[in-house]
XYZ file of C-alpha atoms in Angstrom:
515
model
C 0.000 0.000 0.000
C 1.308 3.428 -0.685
C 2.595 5.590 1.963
C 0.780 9.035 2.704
C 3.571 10.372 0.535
C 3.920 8.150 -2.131
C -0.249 9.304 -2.416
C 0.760 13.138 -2.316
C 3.370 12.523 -4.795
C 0.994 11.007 -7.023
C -1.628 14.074 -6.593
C 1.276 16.234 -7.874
C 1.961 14.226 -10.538
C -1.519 14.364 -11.922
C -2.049 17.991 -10.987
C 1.078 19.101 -13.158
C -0.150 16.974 -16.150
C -3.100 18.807 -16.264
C -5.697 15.334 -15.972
C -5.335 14.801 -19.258
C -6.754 11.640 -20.919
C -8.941 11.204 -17.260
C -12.850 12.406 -16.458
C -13.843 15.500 -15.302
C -15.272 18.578 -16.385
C -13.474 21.906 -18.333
C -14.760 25.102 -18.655
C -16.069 26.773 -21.508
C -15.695 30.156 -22.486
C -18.639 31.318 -24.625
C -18.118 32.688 -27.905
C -21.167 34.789 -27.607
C -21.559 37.440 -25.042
C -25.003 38.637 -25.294
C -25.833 35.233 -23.609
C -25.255 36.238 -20.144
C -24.571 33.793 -17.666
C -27.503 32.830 -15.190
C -26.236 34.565 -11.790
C -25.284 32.188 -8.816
C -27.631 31.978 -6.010
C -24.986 32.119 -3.329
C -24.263 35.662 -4.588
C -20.873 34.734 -6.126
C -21.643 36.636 -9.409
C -22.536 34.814 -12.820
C -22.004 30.844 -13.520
C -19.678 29.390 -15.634
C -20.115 26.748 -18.584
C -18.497 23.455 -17.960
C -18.609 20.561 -20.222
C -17.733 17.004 -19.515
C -14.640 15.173 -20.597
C -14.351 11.490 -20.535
C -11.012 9.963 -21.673
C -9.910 13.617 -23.888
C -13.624 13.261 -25.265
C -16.625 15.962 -24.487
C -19.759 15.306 -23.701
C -22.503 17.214 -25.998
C -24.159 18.593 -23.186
C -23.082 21.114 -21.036
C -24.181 22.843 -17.694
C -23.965 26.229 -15.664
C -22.188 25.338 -12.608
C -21.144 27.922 -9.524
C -18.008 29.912 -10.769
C -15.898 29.843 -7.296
C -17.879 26.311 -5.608
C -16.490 22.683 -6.805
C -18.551 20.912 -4.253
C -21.956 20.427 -4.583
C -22.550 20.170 -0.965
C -21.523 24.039 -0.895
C -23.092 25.135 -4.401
C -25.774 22.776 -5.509
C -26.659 25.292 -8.690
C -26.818 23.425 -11.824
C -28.661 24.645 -15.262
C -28.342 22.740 -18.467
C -27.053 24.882 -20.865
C -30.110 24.051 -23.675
C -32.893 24.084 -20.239
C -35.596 25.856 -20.941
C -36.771 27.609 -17.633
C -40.399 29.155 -17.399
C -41.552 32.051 -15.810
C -42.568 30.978 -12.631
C -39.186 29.612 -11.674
C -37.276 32.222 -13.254
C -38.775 35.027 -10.800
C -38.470 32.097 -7.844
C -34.622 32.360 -8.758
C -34.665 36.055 -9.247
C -36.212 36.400 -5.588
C -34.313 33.830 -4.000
C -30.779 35.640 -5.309
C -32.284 39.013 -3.736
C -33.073 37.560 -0.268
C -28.924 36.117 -0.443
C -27.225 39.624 -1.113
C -25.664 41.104 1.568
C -27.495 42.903 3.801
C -25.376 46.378 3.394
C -25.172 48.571 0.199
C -20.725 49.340 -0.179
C -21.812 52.839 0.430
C -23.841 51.964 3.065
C -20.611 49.904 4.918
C -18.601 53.047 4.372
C -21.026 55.545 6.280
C -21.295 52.822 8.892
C -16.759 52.715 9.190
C -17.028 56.518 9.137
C -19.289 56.976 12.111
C -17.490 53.820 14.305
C -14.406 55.210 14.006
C -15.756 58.927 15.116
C -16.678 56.497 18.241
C -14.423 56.717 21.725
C -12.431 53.624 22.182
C -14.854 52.463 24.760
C -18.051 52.316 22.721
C -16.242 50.519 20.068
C -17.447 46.550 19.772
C -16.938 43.758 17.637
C -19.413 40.427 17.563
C -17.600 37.514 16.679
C -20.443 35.511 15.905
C -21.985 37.833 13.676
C -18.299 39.097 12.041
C -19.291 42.726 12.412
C -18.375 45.788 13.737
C -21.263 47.658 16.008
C -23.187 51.070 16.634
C -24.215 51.499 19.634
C -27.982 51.288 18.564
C -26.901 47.392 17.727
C -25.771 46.609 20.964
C -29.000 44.879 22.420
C -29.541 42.808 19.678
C -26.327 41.806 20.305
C -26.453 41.323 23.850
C -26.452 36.900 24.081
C -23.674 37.001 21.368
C -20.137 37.118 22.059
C -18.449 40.536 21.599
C -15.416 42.067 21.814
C -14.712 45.424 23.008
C -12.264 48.471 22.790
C -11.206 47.711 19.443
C -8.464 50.080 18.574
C -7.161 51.841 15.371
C -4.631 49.506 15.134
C -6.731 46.433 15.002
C -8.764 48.045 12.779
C -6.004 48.454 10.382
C -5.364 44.594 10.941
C -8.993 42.895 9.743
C -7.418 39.852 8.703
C -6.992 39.148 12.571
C -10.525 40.468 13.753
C -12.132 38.296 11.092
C -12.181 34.500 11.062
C -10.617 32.751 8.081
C -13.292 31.211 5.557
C -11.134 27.623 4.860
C -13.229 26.195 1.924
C -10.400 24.782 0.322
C -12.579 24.954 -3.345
C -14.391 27.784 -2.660
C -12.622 30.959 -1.022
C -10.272 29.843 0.954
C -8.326 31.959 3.643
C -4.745 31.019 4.406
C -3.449 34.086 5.376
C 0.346 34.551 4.630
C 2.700 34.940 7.546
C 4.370 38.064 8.449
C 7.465 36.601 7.419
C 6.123 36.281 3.618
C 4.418 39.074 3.835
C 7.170 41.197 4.823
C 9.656 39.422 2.097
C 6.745 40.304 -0.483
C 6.831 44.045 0.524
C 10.489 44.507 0.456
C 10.854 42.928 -3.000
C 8.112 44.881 -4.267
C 9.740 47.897 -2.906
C 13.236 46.847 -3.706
C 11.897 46.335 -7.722
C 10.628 50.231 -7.465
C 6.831 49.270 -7.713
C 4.638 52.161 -6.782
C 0.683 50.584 -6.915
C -0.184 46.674 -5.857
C -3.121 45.424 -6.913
C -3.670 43.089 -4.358
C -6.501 40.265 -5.673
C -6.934 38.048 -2.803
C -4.354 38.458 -0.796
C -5.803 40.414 2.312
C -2.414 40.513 4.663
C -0.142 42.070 1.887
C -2.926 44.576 1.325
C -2.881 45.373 5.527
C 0.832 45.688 5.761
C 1.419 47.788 2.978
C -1.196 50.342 4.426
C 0.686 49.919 7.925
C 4.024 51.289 7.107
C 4.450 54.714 8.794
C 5.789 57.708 7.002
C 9.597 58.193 6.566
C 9.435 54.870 5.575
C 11.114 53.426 2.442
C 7.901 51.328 1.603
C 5.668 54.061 2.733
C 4.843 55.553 -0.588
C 3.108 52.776 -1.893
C -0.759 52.305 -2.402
C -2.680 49.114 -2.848
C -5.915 47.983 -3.565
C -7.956 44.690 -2.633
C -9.916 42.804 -4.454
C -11.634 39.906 -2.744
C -14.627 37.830 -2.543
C -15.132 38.164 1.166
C -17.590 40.806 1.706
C -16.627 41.265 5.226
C -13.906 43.268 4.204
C -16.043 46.172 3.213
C -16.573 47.491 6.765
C -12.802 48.670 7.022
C -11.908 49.682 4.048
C -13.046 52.790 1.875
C -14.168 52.791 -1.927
C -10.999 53.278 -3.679
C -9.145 50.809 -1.120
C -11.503 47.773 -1.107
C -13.977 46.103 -4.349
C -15.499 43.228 -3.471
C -14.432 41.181 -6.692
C -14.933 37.020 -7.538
C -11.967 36.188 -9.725
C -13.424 33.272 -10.878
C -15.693 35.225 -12.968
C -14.193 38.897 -13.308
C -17.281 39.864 -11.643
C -17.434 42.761 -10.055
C -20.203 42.940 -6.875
C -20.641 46.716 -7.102
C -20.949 47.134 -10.946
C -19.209 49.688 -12.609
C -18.444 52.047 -9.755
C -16.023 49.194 -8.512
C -14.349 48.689 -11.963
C -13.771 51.642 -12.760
C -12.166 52.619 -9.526
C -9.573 49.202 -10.667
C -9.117 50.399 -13.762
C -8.436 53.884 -12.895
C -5.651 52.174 -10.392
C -4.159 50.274 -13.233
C -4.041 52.917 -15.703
C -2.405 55.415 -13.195
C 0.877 57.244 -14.356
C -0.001 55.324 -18.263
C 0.463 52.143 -15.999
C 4.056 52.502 -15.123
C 5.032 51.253 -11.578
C 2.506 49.161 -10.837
C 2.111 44.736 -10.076
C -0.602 42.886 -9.542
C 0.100 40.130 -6.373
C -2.754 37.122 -6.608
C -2.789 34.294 -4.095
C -5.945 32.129 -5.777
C -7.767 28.949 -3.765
C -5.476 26.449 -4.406
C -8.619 24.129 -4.512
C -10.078 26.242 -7.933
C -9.317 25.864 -11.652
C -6.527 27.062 -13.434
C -8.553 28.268 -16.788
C -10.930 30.369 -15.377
C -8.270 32.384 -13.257
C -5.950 32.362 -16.526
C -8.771 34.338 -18.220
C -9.420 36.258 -15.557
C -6.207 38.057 -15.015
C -5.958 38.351 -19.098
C -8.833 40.508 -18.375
C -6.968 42.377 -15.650
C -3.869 42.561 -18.415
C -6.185 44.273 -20.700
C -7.902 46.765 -18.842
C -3.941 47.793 -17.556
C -3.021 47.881 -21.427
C -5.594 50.424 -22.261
C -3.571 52.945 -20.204
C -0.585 52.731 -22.215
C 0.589 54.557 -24.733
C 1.209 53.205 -28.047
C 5.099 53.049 -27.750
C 4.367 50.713 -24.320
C 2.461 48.011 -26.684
C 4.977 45.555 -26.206
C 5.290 45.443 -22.445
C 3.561 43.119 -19.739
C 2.110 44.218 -16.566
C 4.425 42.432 -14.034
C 2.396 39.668 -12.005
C 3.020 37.760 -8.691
C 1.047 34.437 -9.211
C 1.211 32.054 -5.811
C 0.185 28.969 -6.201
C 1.458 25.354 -5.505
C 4.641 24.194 -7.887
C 2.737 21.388 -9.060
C 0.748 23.309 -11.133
C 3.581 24.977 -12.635
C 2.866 22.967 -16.392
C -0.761 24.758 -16.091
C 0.268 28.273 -15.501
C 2.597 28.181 -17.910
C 0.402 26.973 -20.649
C -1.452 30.170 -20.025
C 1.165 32.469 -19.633
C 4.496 31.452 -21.304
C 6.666 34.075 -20.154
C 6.084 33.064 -16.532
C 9.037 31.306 -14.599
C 8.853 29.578 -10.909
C 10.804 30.901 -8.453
C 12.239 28.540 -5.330
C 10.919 30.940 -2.486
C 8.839 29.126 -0.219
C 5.306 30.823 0.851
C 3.848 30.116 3.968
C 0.661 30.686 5.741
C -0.394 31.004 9.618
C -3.452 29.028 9.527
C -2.395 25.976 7.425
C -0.903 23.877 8.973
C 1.265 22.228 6.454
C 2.347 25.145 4.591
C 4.793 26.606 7.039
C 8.548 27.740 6.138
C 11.483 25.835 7.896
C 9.693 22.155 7.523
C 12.652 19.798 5.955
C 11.972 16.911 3.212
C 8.178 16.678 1.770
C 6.776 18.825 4.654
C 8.228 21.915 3.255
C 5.662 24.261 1.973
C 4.985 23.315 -2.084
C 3.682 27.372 -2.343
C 5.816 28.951 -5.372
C 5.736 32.324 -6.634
C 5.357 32.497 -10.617
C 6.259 35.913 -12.683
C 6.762 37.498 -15.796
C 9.532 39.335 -13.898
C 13.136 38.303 -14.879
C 14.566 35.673 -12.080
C 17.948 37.369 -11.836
C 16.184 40.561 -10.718
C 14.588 39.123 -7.549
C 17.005 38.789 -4.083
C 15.959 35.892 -1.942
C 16.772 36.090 1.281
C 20.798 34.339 2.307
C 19.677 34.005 5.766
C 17.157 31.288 4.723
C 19.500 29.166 2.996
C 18.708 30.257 -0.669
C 22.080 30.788 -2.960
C 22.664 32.452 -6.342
C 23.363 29.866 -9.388
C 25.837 31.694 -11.529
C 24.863 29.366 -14.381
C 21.381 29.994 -13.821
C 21.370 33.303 -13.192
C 19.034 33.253 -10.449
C 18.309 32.285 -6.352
C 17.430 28.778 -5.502
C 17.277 27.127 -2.354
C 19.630 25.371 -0.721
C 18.902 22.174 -1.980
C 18.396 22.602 -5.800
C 21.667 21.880 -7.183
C 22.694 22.907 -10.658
C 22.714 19.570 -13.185
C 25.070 19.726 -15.845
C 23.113 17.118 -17.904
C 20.127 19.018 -17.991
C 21.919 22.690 -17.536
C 19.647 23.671 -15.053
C 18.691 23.975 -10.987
C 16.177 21.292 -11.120
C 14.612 21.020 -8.174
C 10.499 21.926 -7.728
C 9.842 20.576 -4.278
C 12.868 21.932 -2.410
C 15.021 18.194 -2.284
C 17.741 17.311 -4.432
C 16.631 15.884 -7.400
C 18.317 12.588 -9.422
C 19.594 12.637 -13.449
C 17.580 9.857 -15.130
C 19.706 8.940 -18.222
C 16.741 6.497 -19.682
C 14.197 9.895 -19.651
C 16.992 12.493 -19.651
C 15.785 14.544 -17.620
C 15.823 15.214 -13.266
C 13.228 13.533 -11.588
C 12.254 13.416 -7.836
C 14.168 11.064 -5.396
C 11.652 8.580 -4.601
C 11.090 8.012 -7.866
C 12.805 4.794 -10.139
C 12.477 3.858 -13.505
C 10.413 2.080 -15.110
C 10.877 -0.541 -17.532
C 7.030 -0.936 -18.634
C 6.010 2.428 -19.326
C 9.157 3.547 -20.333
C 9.139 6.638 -17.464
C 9.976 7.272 -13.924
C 7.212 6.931 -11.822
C 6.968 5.709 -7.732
C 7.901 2.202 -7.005
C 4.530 0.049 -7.380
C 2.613 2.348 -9.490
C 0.579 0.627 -12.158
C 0.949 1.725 -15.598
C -2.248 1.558 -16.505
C -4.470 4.670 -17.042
C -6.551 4.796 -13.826
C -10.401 4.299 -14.182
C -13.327 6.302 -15.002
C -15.957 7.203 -13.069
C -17.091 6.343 -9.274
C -15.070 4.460 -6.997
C -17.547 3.165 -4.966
C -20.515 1.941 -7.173
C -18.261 1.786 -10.671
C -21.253 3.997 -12.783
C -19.639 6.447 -15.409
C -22.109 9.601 -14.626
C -20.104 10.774 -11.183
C -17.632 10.455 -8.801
C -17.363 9.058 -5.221
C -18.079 12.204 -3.944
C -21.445 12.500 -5.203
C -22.827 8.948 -4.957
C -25.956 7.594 -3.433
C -24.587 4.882 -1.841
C -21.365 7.088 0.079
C -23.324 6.487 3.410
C -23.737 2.906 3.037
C -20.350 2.584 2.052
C -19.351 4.314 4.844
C -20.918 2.855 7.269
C -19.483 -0.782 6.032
C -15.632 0.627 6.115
C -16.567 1.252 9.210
C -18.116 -2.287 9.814
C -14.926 -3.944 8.264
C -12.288 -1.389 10.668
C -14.223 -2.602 13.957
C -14.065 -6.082 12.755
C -10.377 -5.689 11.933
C -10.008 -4.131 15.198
C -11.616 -7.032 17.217
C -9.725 -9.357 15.438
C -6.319 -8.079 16.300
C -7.395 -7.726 20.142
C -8.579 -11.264 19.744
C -5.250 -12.560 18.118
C -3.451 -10.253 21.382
C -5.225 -12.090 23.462
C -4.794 -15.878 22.715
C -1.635 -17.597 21.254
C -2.156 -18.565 17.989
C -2.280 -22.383 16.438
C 1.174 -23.716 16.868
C 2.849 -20.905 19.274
C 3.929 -22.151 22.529
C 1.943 -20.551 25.111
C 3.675 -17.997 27.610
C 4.065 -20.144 30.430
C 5.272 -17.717 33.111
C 2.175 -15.760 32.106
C -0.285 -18.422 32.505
C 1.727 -19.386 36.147
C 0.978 -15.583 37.476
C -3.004 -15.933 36.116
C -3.039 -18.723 38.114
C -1.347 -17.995 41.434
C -3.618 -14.780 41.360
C -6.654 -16.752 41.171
C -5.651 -18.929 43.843
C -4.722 -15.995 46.337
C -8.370 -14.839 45.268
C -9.393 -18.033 46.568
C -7.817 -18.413 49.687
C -8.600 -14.547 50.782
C -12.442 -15.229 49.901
C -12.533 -18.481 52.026
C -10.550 -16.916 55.590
């Protein structure tokens, strides 16, 4: 049986190849855009159209599906693309989507931060259990909920650690980076003379570059957030904070938001400014692609015709195992070896040795012999190269490269000529190097549990009865073993010295009970 690693490993390996030949579902990007999307009822913005792809093959139907939700058990919307809806359920929808939007107008959350902070120190509350910041004229319904009080400027200016993380891996999920990313971010970003971030999802980057005091070097520069949770709205104004899904490029406040991003990007004919995106690792690669290709070309209309050629510099983070992905997207992206790690995940922390480092890369357009990693931390300049890599990656002469992904040293395979991880061998049946004990054999379609084509285990009637007989078969298992503990097996001699004590016990038992 393969070891918890050996499983990871194998993730990886199928996450950097992109699933191809397997079943799942792609998305597609409509030709025509006067059909609009049907909007999701969770209030995440329009659906996307997926398709389903057995073996490289799609299906000829296809279906609206939540943009940011790949679980049905947190998004259950699903429209056939050919449905024909009728009236009444069409206005059900419609009313249904108005009773989910949040409960505060944006302009309504900024009159509401203007007023709190007016507020002396002592009148100031938080409720945790409703994630909000109070007026005074809230406090009794309030009153049976926990609440914090005396919230200062300065934890005002920190949200990320008033708010709870949302940790829906496929959905939006909330691993905040730790200050000692964050801070390596905003040094870089200052040390490469960037002015304007455009922070999309990243929260904590967005907190400490509005935190550094005047007189500072990174003091002059400006950032705005983009980010799906809405919470954010009640500490930030306008032009610092849209409430943005970048699954779908939707914007929650229409135009007003967009055009206070574009403005942003197109700033000073767009000189001096990055965009820094830390995506769900959980969500698809295609729909973010297209996303920030969006965000490219609302940055390129600011530019002046002699400033066609250039790129707007991007920060992508995102797990090195997608690296294949990314870069079928965006070609002029390279990986660097910095390690990004989070506070509330708990595998994704810096300083872990072997497979427990963190597998969070940063991808950019920007040239790798431009950006300093940190000595102190064990990364090293290749001269061949031309760039940092960690400590590990040594330079292979066979392949001419730092080879490394995952932070080990990595093994020359003459057969596939090429580096390939150290736990891996070669094999003589499928002609590559894959784990020891893999099969070579394309894995099979459709559920695990039940065997039918039309879905996976994750969505199959019979999950709970399965369940409930793994669990049968563990307890059995488990009684078993205690059973074979507890009597010698066939053909063992039996502990003799044992059975002697059992014995003398029972006969002290005896003669204390008969005195």
């Amino acid at each position: 049986m393969a070891s918890p690693r050996e499983r990871l490993e194998a993730v990886e390996t199928e996450e950097s190849a992109g699933r191809g030949g397997c079943s799942g579902v792609e998305v597609v990007f409509s030709s025509d855009p006067a059909v609009p999307a049907p909007l999701c009822p969770h209030e995440l913005g329009p659906t996307l159209l997926f398709v389903k792809v057995n073996q490289g093959k799609e299906e000829t139907r296809r279906f609206y599906a939540c943009s940011a939700c790949r679980d049905r058990k947190d998004c259950n919307f699903f429209q056939w693309e050919d449905e024909k809806l009728s009236e009444a359920r069409l206005a059900a929808r419609e009313a249904h989507n108005r009773r989910c939007q949040p409960p505060l107008s944006r302009r309504q959350c900024v009159e509401r931060y203007l007023k709190f902070i007016e507020l002396p120190m002592s009148k100031r509350k938080f409720c945790q259990r409703c994630q909000q910041l109070l007026l005074p004229d809230e406090w009794e319904r309030h009153r049976e909920h926990q609440v914090m009080g005396d919230i200062s400027v300065a934890q005002l200016r920190r949200p990320s650690q008033l708010l709870y993380p949302l940790e829906n891996k496929k959905a939006n999920a909330q691993y905040l980076f730790a200050d000692r990313s964050c801070q390596f971010l905003v040094d870089l970003l200052s040390a490469l003379g960037f002015r304007r971030v455009l922070c999309v999802g990243t929260p904590r980057l967005h907190e400490l570059i509005r935190l550094m005091p005047s007189g500072d070097r990174n003091s002059n520069i400006k950032s705005l957030l983009l980010d799906i949770d809405f919470r954010y709205s009640q500490f930030y104004m306008e032009d610092s904070f849209c409430h943005y899904n970048m699954f779908n490029h939707h914007f929650f406040d229409g135009k007003a938001a967009l055009e206070v991003c574009r403005a942003f990007l197109q700033e000073d004919e767009g000189e001096g400014v990055i965009m820094v995106t830390d995506p769900p690792f959980g969500g698809l690669v295609e729909p973010l692609a297209v996303t920030f290709k969006k965000l490219i070309a609302m940055w390129k209309e600011g530019q002046s015709q002699s400033n066609s050629h250039k790129e707007l510099p991007i920060f992508w983070i995102f797990p090195y195992f997608f690296e294949s992905r990314i870069c079928q997207f965006f070609p002029s992206f390279c990986m660097l070896d910095y390690q990004v790690d989070y506070d509330n995940h708990a595998l994704y922390k810096h300083g872990k040795t072997g497979r427990k480092q963190s597998p969070v890369r940063i991808f950019t357009n920007i040239p790798p012999h431009k950006i300093i990693l940190p000595t102190e931390e064990g990364y090293r300049f290749c001269p061949v190269c031309q760039r940092y890599v960690s400590l590990e990656n040594q330079h292979c002469e066979h392949c001419n490269s730092c080879t490394s992904k995952d932070g080990r040293k990595w093994s020359h395979c003459f057969l596939c000529k090429k580096c390939v991880k150290p736990s891996w061998s070669h094999c003589s049946v499928c002609n590559n190097c894959a784990l020891p004990g893999h099969t070579c054999k394309d894995p099979k379609d459709g559920c695990f549990i039940c065997g039918e084509l039309d879905h996976k285990r994750s969505a199959c009637p019979n999950s709970a009865t399965y369940q409930y007989r793994k669990i049968a078969v563990r307890k059995q298992k488990q009684r078993k073993r205690t059973k074979m503990k507890m009597e010698p097996t066939k053909g063992q001699p039996m502990n003799h010295t044992s059975v002697r004590r059992k014995k003398n016990r029972r006969e002290r038992a005896h003669q204390y009970l008969c005195s």
